[in-house]
Structure formats: C-alpha cells, structure tokens
Short mmCIF file of C-alpha atoms in Angstrom, two decimals:
data_model
loop_
_atom_site.label_atom_id
_atom_site.label_comp_id
_atom_site.label_asym_id
_atom_site.label_seq_id
_atom_site.Cartn_x
_atom_site.Cartn_y
_atom_site.Cartn_z
CA MET O 85 147.14 -52.12 -23.20
CA SER O 86 148.04 -53.64 -26.34
CA VAL O 87 148.60 -51.63 -29.58
CA GLN O 88 145.55 -53.34 -31.11
CA ALA O 89 143.28 -52.47 -28.28
CA ARG O 90 144.51 -48.76 -28.24
CA LYS O 91 143.98 -48.64 -32.05
CA GLN O 92 140.32 -50.01 -31.68
CA ARG O 93 139.64 -47.55 -29.04
CA GLU O 94 141.11 -44.64 -30.90
CA ARG O 95 138.92 -45.78 -34.09
CA ALA O 96 135.93 -46.04 -31.98
CA ASP O 97 136.60 -42.50 -30.53
CA ARG O 98 136.83 -41.09 -34.13
CA GLU O 99 133.60 -42.64 -35.22
CA ARG O 100 131.93 -41.02 -32.30
CA LEU O 101 133.40 -37.81 -33.03
CA ILE O 102 132.36 -37.92 -36.68
CA VAL O 103 128.73 -38.71 -35.61
CA ALA O 104 128.56 -36.15 -32.81
CA THR O 105 129.99 -33.43 -35.31
CA ALA O 106 127.60 -34.60 -37.96
CA ARG O 107 124.56 -34.26 -35.59
CA GLU O 108 125.97 -31.10 -34.28
CA LEU O 109 126.32 -29.44 -37.77
CA ALA O 110 122.86 -30.86 -38.67
CA GLU O 111 121.07 -29.39 -35.74
CA GLN O 112 122.63 -26.01 -36.30
CA GLN O 113 122.53 -25.62 -40.04
CA GLY O 114 120.51 -28.67 -41.50
CA TRP O 115 121.34 -31.93 -43.18
CA ASP O 116 122.17 -30.17 -46.37
CA ALA O 117 125.23 -28.55 -44.58
CA VAL O 118 126.47 -31.99 -43.56
CA THR O 119 129.30 -32.92 -46.23
CA THR O 120 132.14 -35.08 -45.96
CA ARG O 121 134.45 -32.16 -46.73
CA ARG O 122 132.99 -29.95 -43.86
CA LEU O 123 132.97 -32.80 -41.37
CA ALA O 124 136.56 -33.61 -42.30
CA GLU O 125 137.46 -29.93 -41.67
CA ARG O 126 135.63 -29.92 -38.28
CA ILE O 127 137.13 -33.04 -36.95
CA GLU O 128 140.46 -32.07 -38.31
CA TYR O 129 141.03 -35.46 -40.14
CA SER O 130 141.23 -36.12 -43.76
CA GLN O 131 138.37 -37.00 -45.90
CA PRO O 132 140.01 -40.53 -46.50
CA VAL O 133 140.03 -41.16 -42.66
CA LEU O 134 136.27 -40.07 -42.63
CA TYR O 135 135.71 -42.54 -45.43
CA SER O 136 137.39 -45.33 -43.55
CA HIS O 137 134.52 -45.20 -40.98
CA PHE O 138 131.67 -44.58 -43.21
CA ARG O 139 131.25 -44.81 -46.94
CA GLY O 140 129.45 -41.47 -47.14
CA LYS O 141 126.62 -39.12 -45.80
CA ARG O 142 123.85 -41.83 -46.01
CA GLU O 143 125.88 -43.96 -43.55
CA ILE O 144 126.57 -41.05 -41.08
CA ILE O 145 122.69 -40.26 -41.26
CA GLY O 146 122.11 -43.93 -40.36
CA ALA O 147 124.56 -43.80 -37.40
CA VAL O 148 123.02 -40.59 -36.08
CA ALA O 149 119.52 -42.41 -36.51
CA LEU O 150 120.49 -45.53 -34.58
CA GLN O 151 121.82 -43.16 -31.74
CA GLY O 152 118.72 -41.04 -31.96
CA ALA O 153 116.55 -44.26 -31.76
CA THR O 154 118.37 -45.30 -28.30
CA GLU O 155 117.88 -41.76 -26.98
CA MET O 156 114.28 -41.97 -28.08
CA ALA O 157 113.54 -45.12 -26.20
CA ALA O 158 115.09 -43.94 -23.21
CA THR O 159 113.07 -40.70 -23.41
CA LEU O 160 109.79 -42.47 -23.87
CA ARG O 161 110.50 -44.88 -21.10
CA ALA O 162 111.38 -41.95 -18.69
CA ALA O 163 108.21 -40.11 -19.61
CA THR O 164 105.98 -42.95 -18.87
CA ALA O 165 107.84 -44.20 -15.72
CA GLY O 166 106.08 -41.91 -13.25
CA ALA O 167 102.58 -41.60 -14.84
CA ASP O 168 99.75 -43.27 -12.74
CA GLY O 169 97.42 -45.52 -15.00
CA PRO O 170 96.99 -46.07 -18.39
CA ARG O 171 95.48 -42.76 -19.69
CA ALA O 172 98.53 -40.88 -17.83
CA ARG O 173 101.04 -43.01 -19.40
CA VAL O 174 99.79 -42.83 -22.91
CA ALA O 175 99.39 -38.96 -22.59
CA ALA O 176 103.05 -38.96 -21.11
CA LEU O 177 104.29 -41.05 -24.04
CA ALA O 178 102.74 -38.65 -26.70
CA ARG O 179 104.10 -35.51 -24.82
CA GLY O 180 107.42 -37.22 -24.58
CA TYR O 181 107.53 -38.27 -28.08
CA LEU O 182 106.60 -34.73 -29.47
CA ASP O 183 109.11 -32.96 -27.09
CA PHE O 184 111.82 -35.37 -28.49
CA ALA O 185 110.85 -34.50 -32.18
CA GLU O 186 110.79 -30.65 -31.40
CA CYS O 187 114.05 -30.62 -29.35
CA ASN O 188 116.05 -33.02 -31.75
CA PRO O 189 114.90 -32.07 -35.32
CA ALA O 190 117.83 -33.37 -37.13
CA VAL O 191 117.79 -36.65 -35.26
CA TYR O 192 114.22 -36.92 -35.94
CA ASP O 193 114.81 -36.32 -39.57
CA ALA O 194 117.76 -38.92 -39.70
CA LEU O 195 115.28 -41.40 -37.92
CA PHE O 196 112.10 -40.75 -40.03
CA GLN O 197 112.68 -38.53 -42.85
CA LEU O 198 116.04 -39.10 -44.53
CA ASP O 199 117.69 -42.20 -46.08
CA GLY O 200 120.15 -43.63 -43.74
CA GLY O 201 120.28 -46.98 -45.27
CA LEU O 202 118.54 -48.60 -42.46
CA ALA O 203 115.77 -51.39 -42.47
CA TYR O 204 112.59 -50.57 -40.76
CA ALA O 205 109.93 -53.07 -39.79
CA ARG O 206 111.75 -56.00 -41.17
CA GLU O 207 113.55 -58.95 -39.56
CA ASP O 208 116.88 -57.17 -40.05
CA THR O 209 115.87 -53.90 -38.58
CA PRO O 210 118.69 -52.78 -36.09
CA ALA O 211 118.11 -53.44 -32.51
CA PRO O 212 118.00 -49.54 -31.49
CA LEU O 213 114.97 -49.04 -34.02
CA LYS O 214 113.17 -52.26 -32.72
CA ASP O 215 113.69 -50.90 -29.01
CA ALA O 216 112.27 -47.65 -29.83
CA PHE O 217 109.10 -49.09 -31.42
CA ALA O 218 109.14 -51.50 -28.34
CA ALA O 219 109.25 -48.53 -26.21
CA LEU O 220 105.99 -47.26 -27.77
CA LEU O 221 104.45 -50.71 -27.67
CA GLU O 222 104.97 -51.09 -24.13
CA CYS O 223 102.64 -48.31 -23.30
CA LEU O 224 100.30 -48.56 -26.03
CA GLY O 225 99.78 -52.37 -26.33
CA GLU O 226 97.61 -52.15 -23.15
CA VAL O 227 95.07 -49.49 -24.52
CA ALA O 228 94.63 -50.97 -28.07
CA GLY O 229 91.37 -52.70 -27.14
CA ASP O 230 89.88 -56.15 -27.65
CA GLY O 231 90.50 -57.54 -31.04
CA VAL O 232 93.04 -54.91 -32.08
CA HIS O 233 96.57 -56.15 -32.95
CA PRO O 234 98.79 -54.24 -30.31
CA GLY O 235 101.48 -53.74 -33.03
CA VAL O 236 99.25 -52.18 -35.67
CA PHE O 237 97.62 -50.05 -33.09
CA THR O 238 101.03 -48.62 -31.93
CA GLU O 239 101.76 -48.19 -35.68
CA VAL O 240 98.72 -45.92 -36.08
CA PHE O 241 99.15 -44.12 -32.93
CA TRP O 242 102.94 -43.47 -33.77
CA ALA O 243 101.78 -42.42 -37.18
CA SER O 244 99.43 -39.86 -35.62
CA LEU O 245 102.19 -38.58 -33.42
CA HIS O 246 104.63 -38.28 -36.29
CA GLY O 247 102.10 -36.25 -38.29
CA ILE O 248 101.52 -33.96 -35.43
CA ALA O 249 105.24 -33.57 -35.03
CA THR O 250 106.09 -32.93 -38.67
CA LEU O 251 103.28 -30.83 -39.40
CA THR O 252 103.72 -28.59 -36.61
CA ARG O 253 107.40 -28.31 -37.23
CA ALA O 254 106.42 -27.22 -40.71
CA GLY O 255 104.20 -24.42 -39.63
CA ARG O 256 101.09 -26.40 -40.98
CA LEU O 257 99.55 -26.79 -37.59
CA PRO O 258 99.65 -23.92 -34.95
CA PRO O 259 101.71 -24.99 -31.88
CA GLU O 260 99.20 -23.25 -29.36
CA TYR O 261 96.94 -26.42 -29.71
CA MET O 262 99.51 -29.00 -29.17
CA GLU O 263 98.12 -30.07 -25.85
CA GLN O 264 94.45 -30.18 -27.23
CA ARG O 265 95.78 -32.48 -29.91
CA VAL O 266 97.42 -34.79 -27.38
CA GLU O 267 94.18 -35.04 -25.27
CA LEU O 268 92.21 -35.60 -28.32
CA LEU O 269 94.59 -38.42 -29.72
CA VAL O 270 94.62 -40.22 -26.35
CA ASP O 271 90.84 -39.80 -25.75
CA ARG O 272 89.78 -40.96 -29.31
CA LEU O 273 92.47 -43.72 -30.14
CA THR O 274 92.74 -45.46 -26.75
CA VAL O 275 90.26 -47.79 -24.82
CA LEU O 276 90.54 -46.87 -21.21
#
C-alpha cells in the first residue's frame, strides 16, 4: 500500500470517527452538547485535526444527516419489502418512518430540524437526501390518485408523518394513539 493510500484511508477513518462520535454524543445528550472541543476530547485528536475535516458543527450535522438519509432510505425500503398490496405497503412505510424518527432522534433532527448546510428539494440536493425521498415516492406514487402529482402527494404524506413524529416526540400528541394516526393517514390520504 502506498503512503498516499494509507493517508487517505486514515483520513477517511478519522472522518467516520468524528461523525460517529458526534452522532453518539447527540443521541446521548442532545445536539447542544456537540462542540468541537468535546468531540476533539472524545476522539483524542486536536481541534485543528477536527477542523481539517469539517469547518464546524454545521458541517458535522450535515454529515450525520447524509448518513441518516442513507439509513432512512434502507429502513423504509426494508419496511415495505414484505408488505402485500398498496395499502399494506403504505402503512408499513408510515410505521417504518415513525419508528426511525423515534429510535434515531438526533439523526432525525440533523435531517429535518437543524441546519447542516445541505440543499433540499433542489437540483444540487445530495444523492442520499434524494434517495430518501425516492424511497417514499416509490411506495406513495402508486397511491396518489388520478390527476395528483406523485411528488407533491409524497411531500404532503411525508409532511404529515413529520408532523406526527415531531409532535409525538415533543409530548404534544399522546403516543398511545400512534396506530390510529397511521391508519387514519393511510385511509384518508391514499387512493386504494
């Protein structure tokens, strides 16, 4: 292995460590606890080394968001893979999305609540974000209904899921009615 290849591998390993550590710290203590000083202490590198990978917390949030988008897309596709029929797929998609949001609150915040410096819904949107939306569209496009733009329908359904996820997490919606919300959303918004 050449010296340059080894240095590139080490750099990529450090970057993964920074992102994983930021994510772990955010999941444990919230994003306010994620500072470059704390990250540098936890990964046992100096702050200048951290800054050689990321210009600051905003870029780290963006890296966590991109990683989370990849995971979310895989989660949604796995949730719908075994479902039989459009209604079952949409319900599985909704449950998979809400479970992902509940089990990964810091990642979900990085994706949808915090400024990670990423472009959404634009030509220059990063591929992982486009793929996460595509995972929603793959399932929801078939149930949008005649004359309804599949992308716009997917945005409305996604916004509904996001509202349920964030309001439940904030204690504004009682969690015991989650399944009823999913059923109502599936029944009222989809053409089956």
